[in-house]
Each structure stands twice: as C-alpha cells, then as structure tokens.
mmCIF file of C-alpha atoms in Angstrom:
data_model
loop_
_atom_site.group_PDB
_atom_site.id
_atom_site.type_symbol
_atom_site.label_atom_id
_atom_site.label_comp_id
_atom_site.label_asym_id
_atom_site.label_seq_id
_atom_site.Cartn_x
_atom_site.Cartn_y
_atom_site.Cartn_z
ATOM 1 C CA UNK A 114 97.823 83.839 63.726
ATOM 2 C CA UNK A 115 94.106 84.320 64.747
ATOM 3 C CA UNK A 116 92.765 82.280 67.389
ATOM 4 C CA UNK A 117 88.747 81.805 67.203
ATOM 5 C CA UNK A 118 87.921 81.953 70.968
ATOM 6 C CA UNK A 119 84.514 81.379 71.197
ATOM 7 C CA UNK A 120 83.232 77.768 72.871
ATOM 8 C CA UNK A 121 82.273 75.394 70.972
ATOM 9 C CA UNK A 122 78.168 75.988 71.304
ATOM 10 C CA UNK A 123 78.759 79.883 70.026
ATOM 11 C CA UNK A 124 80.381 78.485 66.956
ATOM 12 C CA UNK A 125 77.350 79.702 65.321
ATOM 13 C CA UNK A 126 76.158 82.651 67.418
ATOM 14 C CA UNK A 127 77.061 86.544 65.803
ATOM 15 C CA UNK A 128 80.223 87.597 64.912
ATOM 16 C CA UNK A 129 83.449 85.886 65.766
ATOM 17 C CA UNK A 130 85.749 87.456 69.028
ATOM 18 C CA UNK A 131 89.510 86.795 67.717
ATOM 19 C CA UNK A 132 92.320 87.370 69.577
ATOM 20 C CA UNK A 133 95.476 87.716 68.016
ATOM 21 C CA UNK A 134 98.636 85.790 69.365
ATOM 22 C CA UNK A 135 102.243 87.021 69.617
ATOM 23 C CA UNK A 136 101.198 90.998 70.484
ATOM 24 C CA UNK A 137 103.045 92.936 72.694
ATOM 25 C CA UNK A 138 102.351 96.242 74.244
ATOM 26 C CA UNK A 139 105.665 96.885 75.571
ATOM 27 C CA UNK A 140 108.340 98.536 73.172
ATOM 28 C CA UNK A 141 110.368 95.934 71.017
ATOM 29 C CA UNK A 142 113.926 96.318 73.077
ATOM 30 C CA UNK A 143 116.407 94.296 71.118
ATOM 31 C CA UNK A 144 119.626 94.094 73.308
ATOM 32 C CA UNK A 145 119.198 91.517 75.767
ATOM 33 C CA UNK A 146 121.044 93.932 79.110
ATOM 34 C CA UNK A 147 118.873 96.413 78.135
ATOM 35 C CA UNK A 148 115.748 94.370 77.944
ATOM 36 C CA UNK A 149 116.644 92.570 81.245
ATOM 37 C CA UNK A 150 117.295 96.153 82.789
ATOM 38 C CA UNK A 151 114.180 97.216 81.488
ATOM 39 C CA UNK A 152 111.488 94.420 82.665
ATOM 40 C CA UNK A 153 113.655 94.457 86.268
ATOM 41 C CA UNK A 154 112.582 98.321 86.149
ATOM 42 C CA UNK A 155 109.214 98.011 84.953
ATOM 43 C CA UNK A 156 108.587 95.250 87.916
ATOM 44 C CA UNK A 157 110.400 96.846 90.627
ATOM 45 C CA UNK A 158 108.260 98.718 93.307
ATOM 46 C CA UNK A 159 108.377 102.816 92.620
ATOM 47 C CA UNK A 160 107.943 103.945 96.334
ATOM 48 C CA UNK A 161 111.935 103.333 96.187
ATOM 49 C CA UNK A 162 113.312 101.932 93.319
ATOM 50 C CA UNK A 163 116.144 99.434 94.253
ATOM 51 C CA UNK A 164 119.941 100.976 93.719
ATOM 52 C CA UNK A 165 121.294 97.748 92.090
ATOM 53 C CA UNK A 166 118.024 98.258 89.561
ATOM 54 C CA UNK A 167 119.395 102.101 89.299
ATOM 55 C CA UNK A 168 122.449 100.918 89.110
ATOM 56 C CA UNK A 169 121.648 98.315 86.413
ATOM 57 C CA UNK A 170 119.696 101.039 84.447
ATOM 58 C CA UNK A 171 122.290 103.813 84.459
ATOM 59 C CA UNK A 172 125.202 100.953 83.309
ATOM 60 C CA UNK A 173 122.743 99.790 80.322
ATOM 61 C CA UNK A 174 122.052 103.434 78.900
ATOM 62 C CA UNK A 175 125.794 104.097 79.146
ATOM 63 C CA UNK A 176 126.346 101.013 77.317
ATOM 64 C CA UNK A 177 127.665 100.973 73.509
ATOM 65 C CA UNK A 178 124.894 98.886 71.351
ATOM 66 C CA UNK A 179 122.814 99.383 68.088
ATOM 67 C CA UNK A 180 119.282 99.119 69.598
ATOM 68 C CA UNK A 181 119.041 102.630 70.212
ATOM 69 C CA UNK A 182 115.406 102.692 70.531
ATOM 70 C CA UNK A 183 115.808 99.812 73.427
ATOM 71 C CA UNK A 184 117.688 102.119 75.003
ATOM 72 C CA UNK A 185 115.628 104.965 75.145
ATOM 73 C CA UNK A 186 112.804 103.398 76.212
ATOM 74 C CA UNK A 187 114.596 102.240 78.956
ATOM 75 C CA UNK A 188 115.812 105.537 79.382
ATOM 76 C CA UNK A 189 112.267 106.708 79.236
ATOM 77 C CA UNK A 190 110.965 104.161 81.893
ATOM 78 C CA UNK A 191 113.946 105.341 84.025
ATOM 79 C CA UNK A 192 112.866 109.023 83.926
ATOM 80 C CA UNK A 193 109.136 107.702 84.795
ATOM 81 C CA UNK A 194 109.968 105.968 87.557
ATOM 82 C CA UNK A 195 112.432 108.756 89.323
ATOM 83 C CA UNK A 196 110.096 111.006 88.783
ATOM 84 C CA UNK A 197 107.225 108.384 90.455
ATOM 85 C CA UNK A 198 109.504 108.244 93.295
ATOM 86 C CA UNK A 199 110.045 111.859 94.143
ATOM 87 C CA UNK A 200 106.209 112.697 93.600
ATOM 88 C CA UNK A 201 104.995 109.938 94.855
ATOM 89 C CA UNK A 202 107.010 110.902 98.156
ATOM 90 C CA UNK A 203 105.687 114.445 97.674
ATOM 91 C CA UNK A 204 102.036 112.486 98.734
ATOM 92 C CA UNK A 205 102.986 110.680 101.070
ATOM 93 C CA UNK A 206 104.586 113.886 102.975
ATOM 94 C CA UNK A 207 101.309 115.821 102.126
ATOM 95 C CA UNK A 208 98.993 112.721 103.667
ATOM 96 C CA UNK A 209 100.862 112.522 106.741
ATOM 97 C CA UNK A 210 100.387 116.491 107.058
ATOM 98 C CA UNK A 211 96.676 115.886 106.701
ATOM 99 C CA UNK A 212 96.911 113.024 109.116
ATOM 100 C CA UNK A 213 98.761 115.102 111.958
ATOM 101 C CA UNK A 214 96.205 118.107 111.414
ATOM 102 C CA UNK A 215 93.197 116.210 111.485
ATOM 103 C CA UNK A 216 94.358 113.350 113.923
ATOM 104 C CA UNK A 217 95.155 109.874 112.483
ATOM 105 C CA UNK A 218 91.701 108.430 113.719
ATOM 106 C CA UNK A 219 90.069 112.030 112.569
ATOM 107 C CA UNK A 220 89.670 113.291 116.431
ATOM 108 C CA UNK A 221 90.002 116.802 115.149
ATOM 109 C CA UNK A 222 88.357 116.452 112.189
ATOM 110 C CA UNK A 223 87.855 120.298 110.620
ATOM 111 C CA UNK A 224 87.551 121.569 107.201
ATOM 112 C CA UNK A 225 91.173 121.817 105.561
ATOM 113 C CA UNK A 226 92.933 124.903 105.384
ATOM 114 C CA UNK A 227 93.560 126.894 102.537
ATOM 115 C CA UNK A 228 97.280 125.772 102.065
ATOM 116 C CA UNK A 229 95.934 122.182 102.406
ATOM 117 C CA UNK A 230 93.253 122.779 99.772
ATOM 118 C CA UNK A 231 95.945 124.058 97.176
ATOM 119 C CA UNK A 232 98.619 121.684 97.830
ATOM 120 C CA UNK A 233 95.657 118.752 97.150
ATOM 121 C CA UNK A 234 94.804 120.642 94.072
ATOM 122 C CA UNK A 235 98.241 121.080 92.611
ATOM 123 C CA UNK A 236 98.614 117.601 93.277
ATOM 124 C CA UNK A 237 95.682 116.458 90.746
ATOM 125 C CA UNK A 238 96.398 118.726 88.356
ATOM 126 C CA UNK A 239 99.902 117.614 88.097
ATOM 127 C CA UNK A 240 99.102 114.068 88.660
ATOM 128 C CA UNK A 241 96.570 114.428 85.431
ATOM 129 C CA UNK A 242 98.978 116.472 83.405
ATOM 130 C CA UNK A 243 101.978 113.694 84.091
ATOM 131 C CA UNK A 244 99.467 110.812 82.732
ATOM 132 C CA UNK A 245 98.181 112.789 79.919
ATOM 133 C CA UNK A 246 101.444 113.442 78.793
ATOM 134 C CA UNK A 247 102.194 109.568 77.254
ATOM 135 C CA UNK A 248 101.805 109.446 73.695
ATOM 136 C CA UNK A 249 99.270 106.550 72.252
ATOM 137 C CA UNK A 250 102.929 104.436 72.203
ATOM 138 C CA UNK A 251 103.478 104.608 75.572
ATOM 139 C CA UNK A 252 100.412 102.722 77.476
ATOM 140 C CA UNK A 253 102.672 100.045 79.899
ATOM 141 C CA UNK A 254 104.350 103.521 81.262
ATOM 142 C CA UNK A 255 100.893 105.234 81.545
ATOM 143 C CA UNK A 256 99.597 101.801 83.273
ATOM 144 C CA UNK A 257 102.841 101.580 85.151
ATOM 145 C CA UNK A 258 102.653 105.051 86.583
ATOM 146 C CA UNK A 259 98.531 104.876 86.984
ATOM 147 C CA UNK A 260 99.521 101.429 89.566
ATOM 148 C CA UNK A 261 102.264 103.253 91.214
ATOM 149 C CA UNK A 262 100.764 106.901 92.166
ATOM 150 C CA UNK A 263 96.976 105.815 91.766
ATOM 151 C CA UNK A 264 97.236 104.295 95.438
ATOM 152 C CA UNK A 265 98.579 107.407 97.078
ATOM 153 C CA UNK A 266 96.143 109.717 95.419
ATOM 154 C CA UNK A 267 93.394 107.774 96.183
ATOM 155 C CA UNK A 268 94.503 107.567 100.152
ATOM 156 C CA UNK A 269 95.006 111.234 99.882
ATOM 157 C CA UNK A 270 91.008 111.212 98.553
ATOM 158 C CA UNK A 271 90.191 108.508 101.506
ATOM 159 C CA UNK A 272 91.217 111.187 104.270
ATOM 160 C CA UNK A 273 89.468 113.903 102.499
ATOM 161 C CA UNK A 274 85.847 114.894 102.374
ATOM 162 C CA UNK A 275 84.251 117.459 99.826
ATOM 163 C CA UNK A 276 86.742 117.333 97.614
ATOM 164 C CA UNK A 277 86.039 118.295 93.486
ATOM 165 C CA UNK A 278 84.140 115.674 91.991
ATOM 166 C CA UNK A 279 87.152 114.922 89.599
ATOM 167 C CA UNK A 280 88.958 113.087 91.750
ATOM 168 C CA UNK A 281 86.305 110.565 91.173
ATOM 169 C CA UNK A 282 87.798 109.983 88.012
ATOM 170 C CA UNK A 283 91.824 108.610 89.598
ATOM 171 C CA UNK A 284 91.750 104.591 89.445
ATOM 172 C CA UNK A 285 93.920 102.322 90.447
ATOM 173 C CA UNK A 286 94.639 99.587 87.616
ATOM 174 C CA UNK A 287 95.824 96.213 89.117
ATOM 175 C CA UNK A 288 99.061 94.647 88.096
ATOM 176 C CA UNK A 289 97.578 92.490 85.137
ATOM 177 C CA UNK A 290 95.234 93.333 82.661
ATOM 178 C CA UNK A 291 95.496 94.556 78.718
ATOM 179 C CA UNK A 292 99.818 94.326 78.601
ATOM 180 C CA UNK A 293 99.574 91.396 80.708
ATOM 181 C CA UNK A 294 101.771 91.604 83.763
ATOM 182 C CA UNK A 295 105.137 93.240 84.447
ATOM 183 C CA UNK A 296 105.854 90.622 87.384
ATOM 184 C CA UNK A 297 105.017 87.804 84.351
ATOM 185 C CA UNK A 298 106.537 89.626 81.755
ATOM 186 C CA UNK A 299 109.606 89.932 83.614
ATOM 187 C CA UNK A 300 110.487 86.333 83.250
#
C-alpha cells in the first residue's frame, strides 16, 4: 500500500512523495531462533560481541530447519561481526601506539614514522575493500559494519594530521536511518 505523505496544503504542489509501507531492508529470515539470533546479533555492540549472543549464533546455524537462507544470513552477519571485532581491535592497538608515540595530550607531537604511515594506510585500504565487498543485497551489514569501525577510523584520523585526503571520505552513519534501527528492529 502507498501512503501519500505530503500535508494537506501540498496536496496540489508537483509530484507526489510516496512511501511505501511494509518494506524491509533486512533479509526475510523465516525461522523464528534464527531470526531472534539474528536481530540480538545485529544489535549487539561489535567492540566484543557478547558469548551468550556467540553462543546463541553458533547453536542456531547448527540447528536443523528449512529456512536455509535465514540461516546464512545469520551466518553471514556472524562472519561480519567476528571479523569487526578482531579489526576493529587491530585500531584500537594501532591508536594507542600513536597515542604513546606522540603523547596522549600530543606533548611530543612529530611527524609519524614510516611504519606508522603504512600501518594507517593498510588500514584504509582494507577498511574500504571490507565495505566494498557487500553486494547491493547486503546494505544493513554494510551500515552495520560502517557504525561499528567508522568510529575507530575516524579517531585514528582525529590523532592524525596530513593524512591522504581520502580519509575524508570514512563516515560514521548513526544507528537509525534508511533500514530503520537495529535496537528497534530488534523488538
């Protein structure tokens, strides 16, 4: 169904903005453990992801049911989000390094070394690659991981000056928007 959202002055101004009702952005996971598993996943923090949510995943892929396409998205938010936590950990590591070379409050600030310089490159490129990598199907992961590794690489940018210009380009996208939010869609 088609909702005409315009107010009621507009009625007659250009064409009408329509909205359609009932669309979902997130994969259409049939089997209710394995949708529960999968919106507890999707709104669970990815700095370190919660072993009874782990747990929970691991016990719903494992699990005997014909929604085999529930099941490996869930299997494909799983990957995601280990793979979130490790990297995401990797930048952490790498802004404390930059922290204890340059002095937390920048008392020694200098221009990075060359191992520094790499290591921050390596890190966009592969943090670029990763989100380029989700197909057209896949824009709640893309979102998901954007939210959860945007913030480090951008604190990694804060504590760094002169820097390629295409770092300008990382964003951090808040928890709601387009696909709504995982927090609400959880419930």
């Amino acid at each position: 169904m088609l909702v005409d959202c315009r107010p009621p002055f507009a009625m007659s101004i250009g064409s009408p903005r329509l909205f359609s009702e009932g669309v979902t952005h997130l994969p259409d996971v049939k089997d209710p453990d394995v949708l529960t598993v999968f919106k507890d996943l999707m709104a669970a923090s990815w700095d370190e992801i919660p072993d009874t949510v782990i747990h929970d995943a691991k016990k719903a892929l494992s699990k005997k049911t014909d929604d085999k396409s529930g099941q490996e998205a869930l299997a494909n938010v799983f990957r995601a989000a280990e793979a979130a936590e490790e990297f995401g950990g990797m930048l952490v590591s790498l802004r404390m390094a930059i922290d204890d070379s340059v002095g937390l409050s920048g008392e020694d600030v200098k221009p990075l070394s060359e191992e520094f310089v790499n290591a921050l490159r390596t890190a966009y490129q592969r943090y670029t690659a990763y989100l380029d990598s989700f197909g057209p199907d896949e824009v709640y992961l893309h979102k998901k991981v954007e939210t959860e590794l945007g913030t480090k690489m951008i604190h990694l940018k804060m504590r760094c000056a002169g820097i390629g210009s295409e770092w300008g380009k990382i964003t951090v996208l808040g928890t709601s928007g387009l696909s709504g939010s995982y927090v609400e869609q959880r419930a």
